Coordinates of C-alpha atoms and ligand atoms in Angstrom, one line a residue:
Chain A
M177 CA 3.1 6.6 -30.0
S178 CA 2.8 4.6 -26.6
K179 CA 4.3 1.6 -26.5
I180 CA 3.6 0.2 -22.4
L181 CA 4.7 -3.1 -21.2
I182 CA 2.6 -4.5 -18.5
I183 CA 3.8 -6.6 -16.2
A184 CA 2.1 -9.4 -15.6
E185 CA 0.8 -11.2 -12.3
H186 CA -0.4 -14.7 -11.5
D187 CA 0.3 -17.5 -8.8
G188 CA 2.1 -19.4 -11.6
S189 CA -1.3 -20.2 -13.2
A190 CA -3.6 -18.1 -13.5
L191 CA -3.7 -14.4 -14.9
N192 CA -4.5 -12.2 -11.8
Q193 CA -7.4 -10.0 -13.2
A194 CA -5.8 -6.5 -11.5
T195 CA -3.6 -7.3 -14.8
A196 CA -6.9 -6.9 -17.0
R197 CA -7.7 -3.9 -15.6
A198 CA -4.2 -2.4 -16.1
V199 CA -4.9 -3.2 -19.9
T200 CA -8.0 -1.2 -19.4
C201 CA -5.8 2.0 -18.2
A202 CA -3.4 1.7 -20.5
R203 CA -6.2 2.0 -23.3
Q204 CA -7.0 4.9 -22.7
I205 CA -3.4 6.4 -23.5
P206 CA -4.4 7.8 -27.1
G207 CA -2.6 5.0 -29.8
A208 CA -1.7 3.7 -27.4
H209 CA 0.5 -0.5 -28.3
V210 CA 0.0 -2.6 -25.1
T211 CA 2.2 -5.5 -24.6
I212 CA 2.3 -8.0 -21.7
A213 CA 5.4 -9.8 -20.3
V214 CA 4.9 -12.9 -18.5
F215 CA 7.5 -13.8 -16.6
A216 CA 7.5 -17.3 -14.8
A217 CA 9.3 -20.9 -14.2
E218 CA 6.3 -22.3 -17.5
P219 CA 4.7 -19.0 -18.8
A220 CA 2.8 -20.2 -21.2
A221 CA -0.9 -20.7 -19.6
V222 CA -0.6 -17.3 -18.3
A223 CA 0.9 -16.0 -21.3
S224 CA -2.3 -17.2 -23.4
A225 CA -5.3 -16.2 -20.9
A226 CA -3.1 -12.3 -21.3
A227 CA -3.3 -13.0 -25.2
V228 CA -6.8 -13.3 -25.5
L229 CA -7.3 -9.9 -23.2
A230 CA -9.1 -7.6 -26.1
G231 CA -6.7 -4.2 -26.5
V232 CA -3.1 -6.0 -25.9
D233 CA -0.8 -6.3 -28.6
A234 CA 1.7 -8.5 -28.1
V235 CA 2.7 -11.5 -24.9
V236 CA 5.9 -11.3 -24.6
T237 CA 7.4 -14.1 -22.4
V238 CA 10.0 -14.4 -20.0
A239 CA 11.1 -18.6 -19.0
S240 CA 13.3 -19.2 -16.2
A241 CA 13.5 -21.5 -13.5
A242 CA 14.8 -18.2 -11.4
N243 CA 11.4 -16.1 -11.7
G244 CA 9.1 -19.7 -10.2
H245 CA 8.1 -17.3 -7.3
A246 CA 7.7 -13.8 -7.6
L247 CA 10.8 -12.5 -6.0
A248 CA 10.9 -8.2 -6.5
A249 CA 15.2 -8.2 -6.3
T250 CA 14.9 -11.0 -9.3
L251 CA 12.6 -9.8 -11.2
A252 CA 13.4 -6.0 -11.8
P253 CA 17.0 -6.5 -13.3
Q254 CA 14.5 -7.9 -16.8
V255 CA 12.0 -6.0 -16.3
V256 CA 14.2 -3.2 -17.0
A257 CA 16.4 -5.0 -20.1
L258 CA 13.0 -5.5 -21.4
A259 CA 12.1 -2.6 -21.1
A260 CA 14.4 -0.6 -23.7
G261 CA 12.0 0.8 -26.4
Y262 CA 9.3 1.4 -24.4
T263 CA 7.4 4.6 -23.4
H264 CA 5.8 2.8 -20.3
V265 CA 5.8 0.5 -17.6
F266 CA 2.8 -0.4 -15.9
A267 CA 1.9 -3.1 -13.3
A268 CA -1.0 -3.7 -11.3
S269 CA -1.1 -1.6 -7.9
T270 CA -1.2 -5.2 -5.7
S271 CA 1.1 -6.4 -3.3
F272 CA 2.8 -7.3 -6.4
G273 CA 3.0 -4.2 -8.4
K274 CA 3.9 -1.8 -5.5
D275 CA 7.2 -4.0 -4.0
L276 CA 7.9 -4.8 -8.0
L277 CA 7.8 -1.5 -9.7
P278 CA 10.0 0.9 -7.3
R279 CA 12.4 -1.0 -7.7
V280 CA 12.7 -1.3 -11.5
A281 CA 11.3 3.1 -11.2
A282 CA 14.8 2.7 -9.4
L283 CA 17.2 1.1 -11.2
L284 CA 16.2 2.6 -14.7
G285 CA 16.9 6.5 -12.3
V286 CA 13.0 8.3 -13.0
P287 CA 10.2 9.0 -10.6
Q288 CA 7.5 6.2 -10.4
I289 CA 3.6 6.8 -10.7
S290 CA 1.8 5.1 -7.8
D291 CA -1.6 4.1 -8.1
A292 CA -3.2 5.6 -11.3
M293 CA -6.3 6.5 -11.1
A294 CA -7.6 8.3 -14.6
V295 CA -5.6 9.0 -17.8
E296 CA -5.3 12.6 -18.5
G297 CA -2.6 11.9 -21.7
A298 CA 0.4 10.0 -22.3
Y299 CA 2.2 11.3 -19.3
K300 CA -0.4 12.1 -17.2
F301 CA -2.7 10.9 -14.6
K302 CA -4.6 11.3 -11.8
R303 CA -3.9 9.2 -8.3
P304 CA -4.9 9.6 -4.2
T305 CA -3.0 10.7 -1.4
Y306 CA -4.0 11.3 2.3
A307 CA -5.9 8.3 2.2
G308 CA -8.0 9.7 -1.0
N309 CA -9.0 12.5 0.3
A310 CA -6.3 14.2 -1.9
I311 CA -6.5 13.5 -6.0
V312 CA -3.3 14.9 -7.0
T313 CA -2.8 15.4 -10.9
L314 CA 1.0 14.4 -12.5
E315 CA 2.9 15.3 -14.8
A316 CA 5.8 12.9 -16.0
P317 CA 8.5 14.7 -18.9
A318 CA 7.8 12.8 -21.8
D319 CA 11.4 12.0 -22.8
R320 CA 12.0 8.7 -19.9
I321 CA 10.1 6.0 -19.3
L322 CA 7.1 6.6 -17.2
V323 CA 6.7 3.6 -14.9
A324 CA 3.3 3.9 -13.4
T325 CA 0.9 0.9 -10.8
V326 CA -2.2 1.0 -11.4
R327 CA -5.1 1.7 -8.9
S328 CA -7.5 -1.9 -9.6
A329 CA -10.6 -0.1 -8.1
S330 CA -10.7 2.7 -10.9
F331 CA -10.8 0.2 -14.1
E332 CA -12.9 -2.8 -15.5
P333 CA -11.2 -5.2 -16.7
A334 CA -10.3 -6.0 -20.1
A335 CA -12.6 -8.1 -21.8
G336 CA -11.6 -11.3 -23.9
G337 CA -11.9 -11.7 -26.9
G338 CA -8.4 -10.6 -28.3
S339 CA -5.8 -12.5 -30.1
A340 CA -2.4 -11.1 -29.4
S341 CA 0.7 -13.4 -30.5
I342 CA 3.1 -14.5 -28.1
S343 CA 6.7 -14.8 -27.7
A344 CA 9.6 -15.4 -26.6
A345 CA 11.7 -12.7 -24.9
D346 CA 15.7 -13.3 -25.0
V347 CA 16.7 -11.6 -21.3
S348 CA 20.0 -11.3 -20.7
A349 CA 20.6 -9.8 -16.7
E350 CA 22.9 -10.7 -14.1
L351 CA 20.3 -12.1 -11.3
P352 CA 21.1 -11.5 -7.8
T353 CA 21.0 -14.7 -5.5
H354 CA 20.9 -12.3 -2.0
T355 CA 16.5 -13.3 -1.5
R356 CA 15.1 -16.7 -1.6
F357 CA 11.8 -17.6 -1.4
V358 CA 11.3 -20.3 1.8
S359 CA 7.2 -20.6 1.8
L360 CA 3.9 -19.3 0.8
S361 CA 1.1 -19.6 3.7
A362 CA -1.8 -18.4 1.4
A363 CA -5.2 -18.9 2.1
P364 CA -7.4 -22.3 1.3
K365 CA -8.9 -22.6 -1.8
S366 CA -12.6 -22.4 -1.2
D367 CA -16.2 -21.0 -4.2
R368 CA -16.3 -17.8 -2.7
P369 CA -15.3 -15.0 -4.9
D370 CA -11.9 -13.3 -4.7
L371 CA -12.0 -9.7 -2.5
A372 CA -10.4 -7.5 -4.4
S373 CA -12.3 -8.2 -7.4
A374 CA -16.0 -9.9 -5.9
A375 CA -19.4 -8.4 -7.2
K376 CA -20.6 -8.5 -3.3
V377 CA -18.2 -8.1 -0.6
V378 CA -19.5 -8.4 2.8
S379 CA -16.9 -6.6 5.7
G380 CA -16.6 -7.3 9.5
G381 CA -15.2 -5.0 12.5
R382 CA -14.0 -3.9 15.6
A383 CA -17.7 -5.2 16.9
L384 CA -18.3 -9.1 15.7
A385 CA -15.7 -9.0 18.9
S386 CA -14.5 -12.5 18.0
K387 CA -13.1 -15.5 15.5
E388 CA -16.2 -17.3 16.6
N389 CA -18.5 -14.7 15.8
F390 CA -17.3 -13.8 12.5
D391 CA -18.8 -16.3 11.0
I392 CA -22.3 -14.6 10.9
V393 CA -20.1 -12.3 8.3
Y394 CA -19.5 -15.8 6.3
S395 CA -22.9 -17.2 6.4
L396 CA -24.4 -14.0 5.2
A397 CA -21.6 -13.7 2.6
S398 CA -22.6 -17.2 1.5
K399 CA -26.0 -16.6 1.2
M400 CA -25.7 -13.3 -1.1
G401 CA -22.8 -15.2 -3.2
A402 CA -20.6 -12.6 -1.3
A403 CA -16.6 -11.9 -0.8
V404 CA -15.6 -11.7 3.4
G405 CA -13.3 -8.5 3.7
A406 CA -12.5 -7.0 7.6
S407 CA -11.6 -4.0 9.1
R408 CA -8.4 -3.0 10.3
A409 CA -9.2 -3.8 14.0
A410 CA -10.7 -7.4 12.7
V411 CA -7.8 -8.5 11.9
D412 CA -5.6 -7.0 14.6
A413 CA -7.3 -9.4 16.6
G414 CA -7.1 -11.8 14.9
Y415 CA -11.1 -12.1 13.8
A416 CA -10.1 -12.7 10.6
S417 CA -6.6 -12.6 8.4
N418 CA -4.7 -10.1 7.1
E419 CA -5.6 -10.5 3.4
L420 CA -9.4 -9.9 3.8
Q421 CA -8.0 -6.6 5.2
V422 CA -9.4 -3.1 3.1
G423 CA -9.0 0.3 3.4
Q424 CA -5.4 2.9 2.6
T425 CA -3.3 -0.1 3.7
G426 CA -5.6 -3.0 3.2
K427 CA -7.0 -3.8 -0.3
I428 CA -8.9 -1.1 -1.7
I429 CA -12.2 -2.2 -3.9
A430 CA -15.2 -1.2 -6.0
P431 CA -17.9 -4.2 -5.7
E432 CA -21.5 -3.5 -7.4
L433 CA -22.6 -4.1 -3.1
Y434 CA -20.1 -3.6 -0.3
V435 CA -22.3 -4.5 3.4
A436 CA -20.4 -3.1 6.5
V437 CA -20.8 -5.3 9.4
G438 CA -19.8 -3.7 13.3
I439 CA -17.3 -0.7 11.4
S440 CA -16.8 2.6 12.5
G441 CA -15.9 4.0 8.9
A442 CA -12.8 5.0 10.1
I443 CA -11.2 7.4 6.8
Q444 CA -8.3 5.2 6.6
H445 CA -11.2 2.0 5.9
L446 CA -13.2 4.9 4.1
T447 CA -10.4 5.2 1.2
G448 CA -10.8 1.2 0.6
I449 CA -14.8 1.2 -0.6
K450 CA -15.6 4.8 -1.7
D451 CA -15.7 3.0 -5.2
A452 CA -18.4 0.6 -4.0
K453 CA -21.0 1.3 -6.7
T454 CA -24.0 1.3 -3.5
I455 CA -22.8 1.1 0.6
V456 CA -24.4 -0.8 3.0
A457 CA -23.5 0.5 7.1
I458 CA -24.5 -1.7 9.5
N459 CA -24.6 -0.2 13.1
K460 CA -25.7 -0.1 16.4
D461 CA -24.1 4.0 16.8
P462 CA -26.4 6.2 15.0
E463 CA -23.2 9.1 14.7
A464 CA -21.1 6.3 13.3
P465 CA -19.0 7.9 10.4
I466 CA -19.8 5.3 7.8
F467 CA -23.5 6.3 7.6
E468 CA -21.9 9.7 5.9
V469 CA -20.5 7.7 3.3
A470 CA -23.7 4.6 3.3
D471 CA -26.1 5.1 1.0
F472 CA -28.7 2.5 3.2
G473 CA -27.7 2.6 6.8
L474 CA -29.4 0.0 9.7
V475 CA -28.9 1.2 12.9
A476 CA -29.1 -1.9 14.7
D477 CA -27.8 -4.4 17.0
L478 CA -25.8 -7.0 14.2
F479 CA -26.2 -9.5 16.2
V480 CA -30.1 -9.3 15.6
A481 CA -29.5 -8.0 12.6
V482 CA -27.4 -9.9 10.3
P483 CA -29.1 -13.1 11.3
E484 CA -32.8 -11.2 9.8
I485 CA -31.4 -10.3 7.0
E486 CA -30.3 -14.4 6.1
K487 CA -33.7 -15.3 7.0
A488 CA -35.1 -12.7 5.1
L489 CA -32.5 -13.5 1.9
S490 CA -34.1 -17.8 2.5
Chain B
M118 CA 25.2 -5.7 13.3
R119 CA 26.6 -2.9 14.5
K120 CA 23.7 -0.1 13.0
I121 CA 20.3 0.0 12.0
L122 CA 19.2 2.9 10.2
V123 CA 15.0 3.6 10.5
G124 CA 13.5 6.6 8.4
V125 CA 10.7 8.4 10.0
K126 CA 8.8 11.4 7.8
R127 CA 6.9 13.8 9.7
V128 CA 3.0 13.9 8.0
V129 CA 0.0 15.3 9.1
D130 CA -1.6 13.0 11.5
Y131 CA -3.5 10.0 10.8
N132 CA -6.4 11.3 12.8
V133 CA -7.1 14.8 10.7
R134 CA -8.9 14.8 8.0
V135 CA -6.9 17.2 5.3
R136 CA -8.7 19.7 3.0
V137 CA -7.9 20.4 -0.2
K138 CA -7.2 24.4 -0.8
P139 CA -10.0 25.9 -3.1
D140 CA -6.5 27.1 -5.1
G141 CA -5.9 23.5 -6.4
S142 CA -1.8 23.9 -5.2
G143 CA -2.3 21.2 -2.9
V144 CA -3.9 20.8 1.6
A145 CA -4.2 22.6 4.0
L146 CA -1.9 22.2 6.4
E147 CA -1.7 25.8 7.9
G148 CA -2.2 25.0 12.3
V149 CA -2.5 20.9 11.3
K150 CA -1.4 18.2 13.6
M151 CA 1.9 16.3 12.2
S152 CA 3.3 13.6 13.7
V153 CA 5.2 10.6 12.8
N154 CA 4.3 8.3 9.9
P155 CA 2.6 5.8 12.1
F156 CA 4.4 3.5 9.4
D157 CA 7.6 4.9 10.6
E158 CA 7.1 4.2 14.9
I159 CA 6.4 0.4 13.6
A160 CA 9.8 0.7 12.2
L161 CA 11.6 2.3 14.6
E162 CA 10.2 -0.3 17.3
E163 CA 11.5 -3.0 15.0
A164 CA 15.1 -1.8 15.3
L165 CA 14.5 -1.1 18.6
R166 CA 13.4 -4.6 19.6
I167 CA 16.5 -6.5 17.5
K168 CA 18.7 -3.6 19.3
E169 CA 17.7 -4.6 22.5
R170 CA 17.9 -8.4 22.3
G171 CA 21.5 -8.0 21.7
E172 CA 21.0 -8.5 17.7
A173 CA 22.5 -4.6 17.1
A174 CA 24.4 -2.1 18.6
E175 CA 22.7 1.3 17.3
V176 CA 19.9 2.3 15.9
V177 CA 20.0 6.3 13.7
A178 CA 16.8 7.6 13.1
V179 CA 16.6 9.4 9.5
S180 CA 14.0 11.4 8.7
I181 CA 14.5 14.4 5.2
G182 CA 12.2 17.6 6.3
T183 CA 12.4 21.4 6.8
D184 CA 13.9 21.9 10.4
E185 CA 10.3 21.0 11.9
A186 CA 11.6 17.5 11.7
Q187 CA 13.4 17.8 14.7
Q188 CA 10.0 17.2 16.8
Q189 CA 9.7 13.8 14.9
L190 CA 13.3 12.9 15.2
R191 CA 13.3 14.4 19.0
T192 CA 9.9 12.2 19.5
A193 CA 12.0 8.6 17.7
L194 CA 15.0 10.0 19.7
A195 CA 12.6 9.4 23.1
M196 CA 11.5 5.9 22.1
G197 CA 15.3 4.6 22.4
A198 CA 16.4 5.6 19.3
D199 CA 20.6 6.6 19.6
R200 CA 21.4 9.4 17.9
A201 CA 19.3 11.1 15.1
I202 CA 19.9 13.1 11.6
L203 CA 17.9 15.4 9.7
V204 CA 18.5 16.4 6.5
K205 CA 16.8 19.3 5.7
V206 CA 15.7 20.4 3.1
T207 CA 12.8 23.6 1.8
E208 CA 9.9 21.5 0.2
A209 CA 8.7 17.9 0.1
V210 CA 10.8 15.6 -2.2
D211 CA 9.6 13.2 -4.3
P212 CA 10.0 9.6 -3.2
L213 CA 13.1 9.2 -5.9
V214 CA 15.3 12.2 -4.2
A215 CA 14.3 10.8 -0.9
S216 CA 15.5 7.1 -1.4
R217 CA 19.0 8.7 -2.5
V218 CA 19.6 10.3 0.4
L219 CA 18.5 7.2 1.9
T220 CA 20.9 5.8 -0.3
E221 CA 23.7 8.5 0.5
I222 CA 23.4 8.1 4.1
A223 CA 23.5 4.4 4.4
K224 CA 26.3 4.4 3.0
R225 CA 28.3 7.1 4.5
E226 CA 26.7 5.2 7.9
N227 CA 27.8 1.3 6.6
A228 CA 24.0 0.4 8.0
D229 CA 24.1 -3.1 8.2
L230 CA 20.2 -2.4 8.2
V231 CA 17.5 0.0 6.8
I232 CA 13.6 0.2 7.7
L233 CA 11.2 2.5 6.5
G234 CA 7.6 2.3 6.3
K235 CA 5.8 0.5 3.8
Q236 CA 4.1 3.7 3.0
A237 CA 3.6 7.6 4.4
I238 CA 0.1 8.2 5.0
D239 CA 0.6 11.6 3.3
D240 CA 2.0 10.7 -0.1
D241 CA 1.0 6.9 0.3
A242 CA 2.9 6.5 -2.9
A243 CA 5.3 3.3 -0.8
Q244 CA 8.0 4.0 -2.7
T245 CA 10.8 4.2 -0.7
A246 CA 12.0 0.8 0.3
P247 CA 12.3 -0.5 -2.9
M248 CA 13.7 2.0 -4.6
V249 CA 17.1 2.7 -1.4
A250 CA 17.3 -1.1 -2.2
A251 CA 17.3 -1.0 -6.0
L252 CA 19.9 2.0 -5.6
W253 CA 21.8 0.2 -2.8
G254 CA 22.5 -2.9 -4.6
R255 CA 20.4 -5.0 -2.0
P256 CA 17.9 -7.0 -0.7
Q257 CA 13.9 -5.8 0.1
A258 CA 11.7 -7.7 2.6
T259 CA 8.5 -5.1 2.7
F260 CA 4.8 -4.9 4.2
A261 CA 7.3 -7.0 6.3
S262 CA 4.9 -8.7 9.6
K263 CA 7.6 -10.5 11.1
I264 CA 11.6 -10.3 10.9
A265 CA 14.1 -13.0 12.8
I266 CA 18.0 -11.9 12.4
N267 CA 20.3 -15.2 12.2
G268 CA 23.5 -13.3 11.9
G269 CA 24.7 -12.7 8.4
T270 CA 20.5 -13.1 7.0
A271 CA 17.3 -12.6 8.0
I272 CA 14.2 -13.9 8.0
V273 CA 11.3 -11.8 6.7
T274 CA 7.4 -12.7 6.7
R275 CA 5.6 -9.9 4.5
E276 CA 1.5 -9.4 4.3
V277 CA 1.0 -9.8 0.4
D278 CA -2.5 -9.9 -1.4
A279 CA -2.7 -13.8 -1.2
G280 CA -2.0 -14.2 2.5
L281 CA 1.5 -14.6 4.2
E282 CA 5.0 -14.9 1.9
T283 CA 8.5 -15.7 4.2
I284 CA 11.7 -15.0 2.0
E285 CA 14.8 -15.4 3.2
V286 CA 17.7 -12.3 2.5
D287 CA 21.2 -11.6 2.6
L288 CA 22.5 -8.5 5.3
P289 CA 22.5 -5.6 5.3
A290 CA 19.2 -6.0 3.4
V291 CA 16.2 -3.0 3.7
F292 CA 12.9 -4.3 5.1
S293 CA 9.5 -2.3 5.3
A294 CA 7.0 -2.0 8.2
D295 CA 3.6 -3.4 7.7
L296 CA 0.5 -2.6 10.2
R297 CA 1.1 -5.5 12.4
L298 CA 4.7 -6.1 12.6
N299 CA 4.4 -5.0 16.3
E300 CA 3.0 -2.3 18.4
P301 CA 4.6 1.0 18.7
R302 CA 5.8 1.3 23.0
Y303 CA 4.7 4.9 24.4
V304 CA 7.2 7.7 24.7
K305 CA 7.5 8.3 28.7
L306 CA 7.8 11.8 29.9
P307 CA 12.0 11.1 31.3
D308 CA 12.7 9.4 27.9
I309 CA 12.3 13.0 26.4
M310 CA 13.9 14.7 28.9
K311 CA 17.1 12.0 28.0
A312 CA 16.1 12.3 24.3
K313 CA 16.7 16.3 24.6
K314 CA 20.4 15.9 25.5
K315 CA 20.3 13.0 22.4
P316 CA 23.0 14.1 19.5
L317 CA 20.6 15.4 16.3
D318 CA 23.4 16.3 13.5
V319 CA 21.5 18.3 10.3
V320 CA 22.7 18.1 7.0
E321 CA 22.3 20.0 4.2
F322 CA 20.3 18.3 1.9
A323 CA 22.6 20.7 -0.9
S324 CA 26.2 18.5 0.5
L325 CA 24.8 15.3 -0.3
G326 CA 24.8 15.2 -4.0
V327 CA 21.4 14.3 -5.4
T328 CA 19.5 16.7 -7.4
A329 CA 15.8 18.0 -6.2
D330 CA 14.4 17.9 -9.9
V331 CA 13.4 13.9 -10.9
G332 CA 10.9 16.1 -13.8
L333 CA 7.3 15.0 -12.3
K334 CA 5.0 18.0 -11.7
T335 CA 2.1 18.6 -9.6
V336 CA -0.8 19.7 -12.4
F337 CA -3.7 20.4 -9.6
V338 CA -4.5 18.8 -6.8
E339 CA -8.7 18.2 -6.0
P340 CA -11.0 17.2 -3.6
P341 CA -12.8 13.8 -4.1
K342 CA -15.1 13.2 -6.0
P343 CA -18.2 13.6 -3.1
R344 CA -20.8 10.6 -2.6
A345 CA -24.4 11.3 -3.2
K346 CA -26.4 10.7 0.1
G347 CA -28.0 7.7 0.4
I348 CA -30.7 7.0 3.7
V349 CA -31.3 5.0 6.7
V350 CA -33.5 2.3 6.5
K351 CA -36.2 2.3 9.5
D352 CA -35.3 -2.0 9.7
V353 CA -34.4 -4.9 8.3
A354 CA -37.3 -5.5 6.1
E355 CA -36.8 -1.7 4.4
L356 CA -33.0 -3.1 3.7
V357 CA -33.6 -6.1 2.2
D358 CA -36.3 -4.6 0.2
A359 CA -34.5 -1.7 -0.7
L360 CA -31.4 -4.4 -1.9
K361 CA -33.9 -6.5 -3.9
K362 CA -35.2 -3.2 -6.3
K363 CA -31.7 -2.5 -7.0
G364 CA -30.9 -6.2 -7.8
L365 CA -28.1 -6.6 -5.8
V366 CA -29.6 -9.5 -3.7
Ligands
FAD715 C1 -1.8 4.1 9.5 C2 -3.3 3.6 9.8 C3 -3.7 2.5 8.7 C4 -4.7 2.2 8.7 N1 -4.9 1.1 7.3 C5 -6.4 0.7 7.7 C6 -7.3 -0.4 6.9 O1 -6.7 -0.4 6.0 N2 -8.6 -0.8 7.0 C7 -8.8 -0.6 8.2 O2 -9.6 -0.7 8.2 N3 -8.5 0.2 9.1 C8 -7.2 1.3 9.0 N4 -6.5 1.3 10.3 C9 -7.3 1.5 11.0 C10 -8.5 2.6 11.5 O3 -7.9 4.0 11.6 C11 -9.8 2.2 12.6 O4 -9.2 2.3 13.4 C12 -10.2 0.8 12.5 O5 -10.3 1.0 10.9 C13 -11.5 0.5 13.0 O6 -12.6 -0.8 12.7 P1 -13.4 -1.0 12.9 O7 -14.7 0.0 12.6 O8 -13.3 -2.5 13.2 O9 -13.4 -0.9 14.2 P2 -13.8 0.3 15.7 O10 -13.5 2.3 15.1 O11 -14.0 0.6 17.0 O12 -15.4 -0.1 15.3 C14 -16.7 -0.5 15.6 C15 -17.6 0.0 15.1 O13 -19.0 -1.4 15.5 C16 -19.7 -0.4 15.9 N5 -20.2 -1.6 17.2 C17 -19.6 -2.1 18.0 N6 -20.7 -3.0 18.6 C18 -21.7 -3.2 18.0 C19 -23.2 -4.1 17.1 N7 -23.3 -5.3 18.2 N8 -23.8 -4.2 16.4 C20 -23.6 -3.5 15.4 N9 -22.5 -2.7 15.5 C21 -21.8 -2.6 16.6 C22 -19.5 0.7 17.0 O14 -20.2 1.5 17.2 C23 -18.3 1.0 15.8 O15 -19.2 1.9 15.1 C24 -5.7 1.9 10.0 C25 -4.9 3.1 11.0 C26 -3.4 3.6 11.0 C27 -3.1 4.5 12.0

């Protein structure tokens, strides 16, 4: 039987939806027994949220002041101690999972499968390489623990309605003191949906040409109830903040609707949106590569078209 | 600090649209333009800036690759690395193997800092920096967008999903470079000439005592599923109509 340990991602109070998506991936392994581990200073609230996810068999908590901030160097030895007896260790392929799991894998002396996007067997997974242009099927040995990060855009979040047991785990691991949290400057909380999990996303590119102009993107997103994203060029130029970058090295998303405004469609950007159900592109250059993937393309000046769309939606 | 080690991987250039071979054995690399992994260029640029601020004495570029990776190491030397090491392999290695090699080199060289790219744009695995940090028993600061060295410690700002996180680590440590850490310099012709005289040592992989097989098997490589062809709408009204029909707005 596969005993899968999923490391919960959270901000101290809420469980990240990416963890619920990793549960869906784990459940696709035949006969999987799924445990979610919550490392936190006070894990109760996150543990309750994890316990109600359908398909979760157990939740274990590791409460410690040292787990108040998710530092890979502090968490990794604890995950390794907890992993004994499990066949798989999973986390979402977010900045949290990408930071933590390779450290865990190396301490366990096993390779890692990054960005698992399809389950082909208990030890066999597909993952994207070359910015999503070559999909590799990998098989890991069944006699060792398998460490993998899960590509969120490939799996729906597990539903609610579960009732897993919650228990506190006693983990003894020597924790390093060489890494210290200083601060987190997060985007101010807003009513806007979260980019990683939003059903609709409006993204702006270099064509917006200034931070002030980028408000057009925010305005259309508000009208549509959408999250805001950006191309690398727009982030580099300071029109949008870094956590909004979509693409190979930013967020990989799979919304119902993606609207690309003044984005050319470089391969590095396209890999972040390939799984979107419907892609709309607004670009004044009919040759822009974004039109190759767009379900609906509009060749137009964005500064004319976007306000018009907003008006049409009013 | 004395020494910074930087990883330099030879990868398919980021402008190339790779094609999967029809037999599913991998991607076609014949005649394809190869370059330094863009994130490694950023890592190297950062190491050079630290040295130019007088905070490090030497920058060593390391590549794990075939003989051809000497080209990318020469580029690194032309950018300003003081010397280079090629760990010679005959085929691509798993990130865990690369990490074991880099850890071994970091120990032999007594490095004070290792800076790697946050991911290589060929396998997109994003594993090596945390793995080296783990095997070496050192702190890690991944996805770095700002690095300040203060003697025996460093303050690093990291690009994380929630925004920007700042951490403090004791040195030696392993950092991984993100896109906005810096903009790498262009190599000038005289630098390329100078780089030819800089030392480039070749180390045989077998001499490091690292096993190449970590058990992960590539079964098959395939192209992604193509998206269905879309349509070009004539104006905003047609676009909004189409989206309304699909229940999207
Ligand atoms: C290692 C590496 C990693 C990368 N990772 C990412 C990533 O994760 N995400 C990402 O997005 N990029 C990434 N990139 C960058 C990528 O290669 C492109 O440079 C970038 O996506 C371009 O952004 P853009 O489309 O906004 O800008 P441009 O390519 O400059 O496109 C601007 C577009 O706007 C159109 N336009 C201009 N004016 C108007 C107007 N008035 N109305 C309508 N249209 C207009 C133009 O026709 C053009 O198509 C990466 C690059 C590298 C090397």
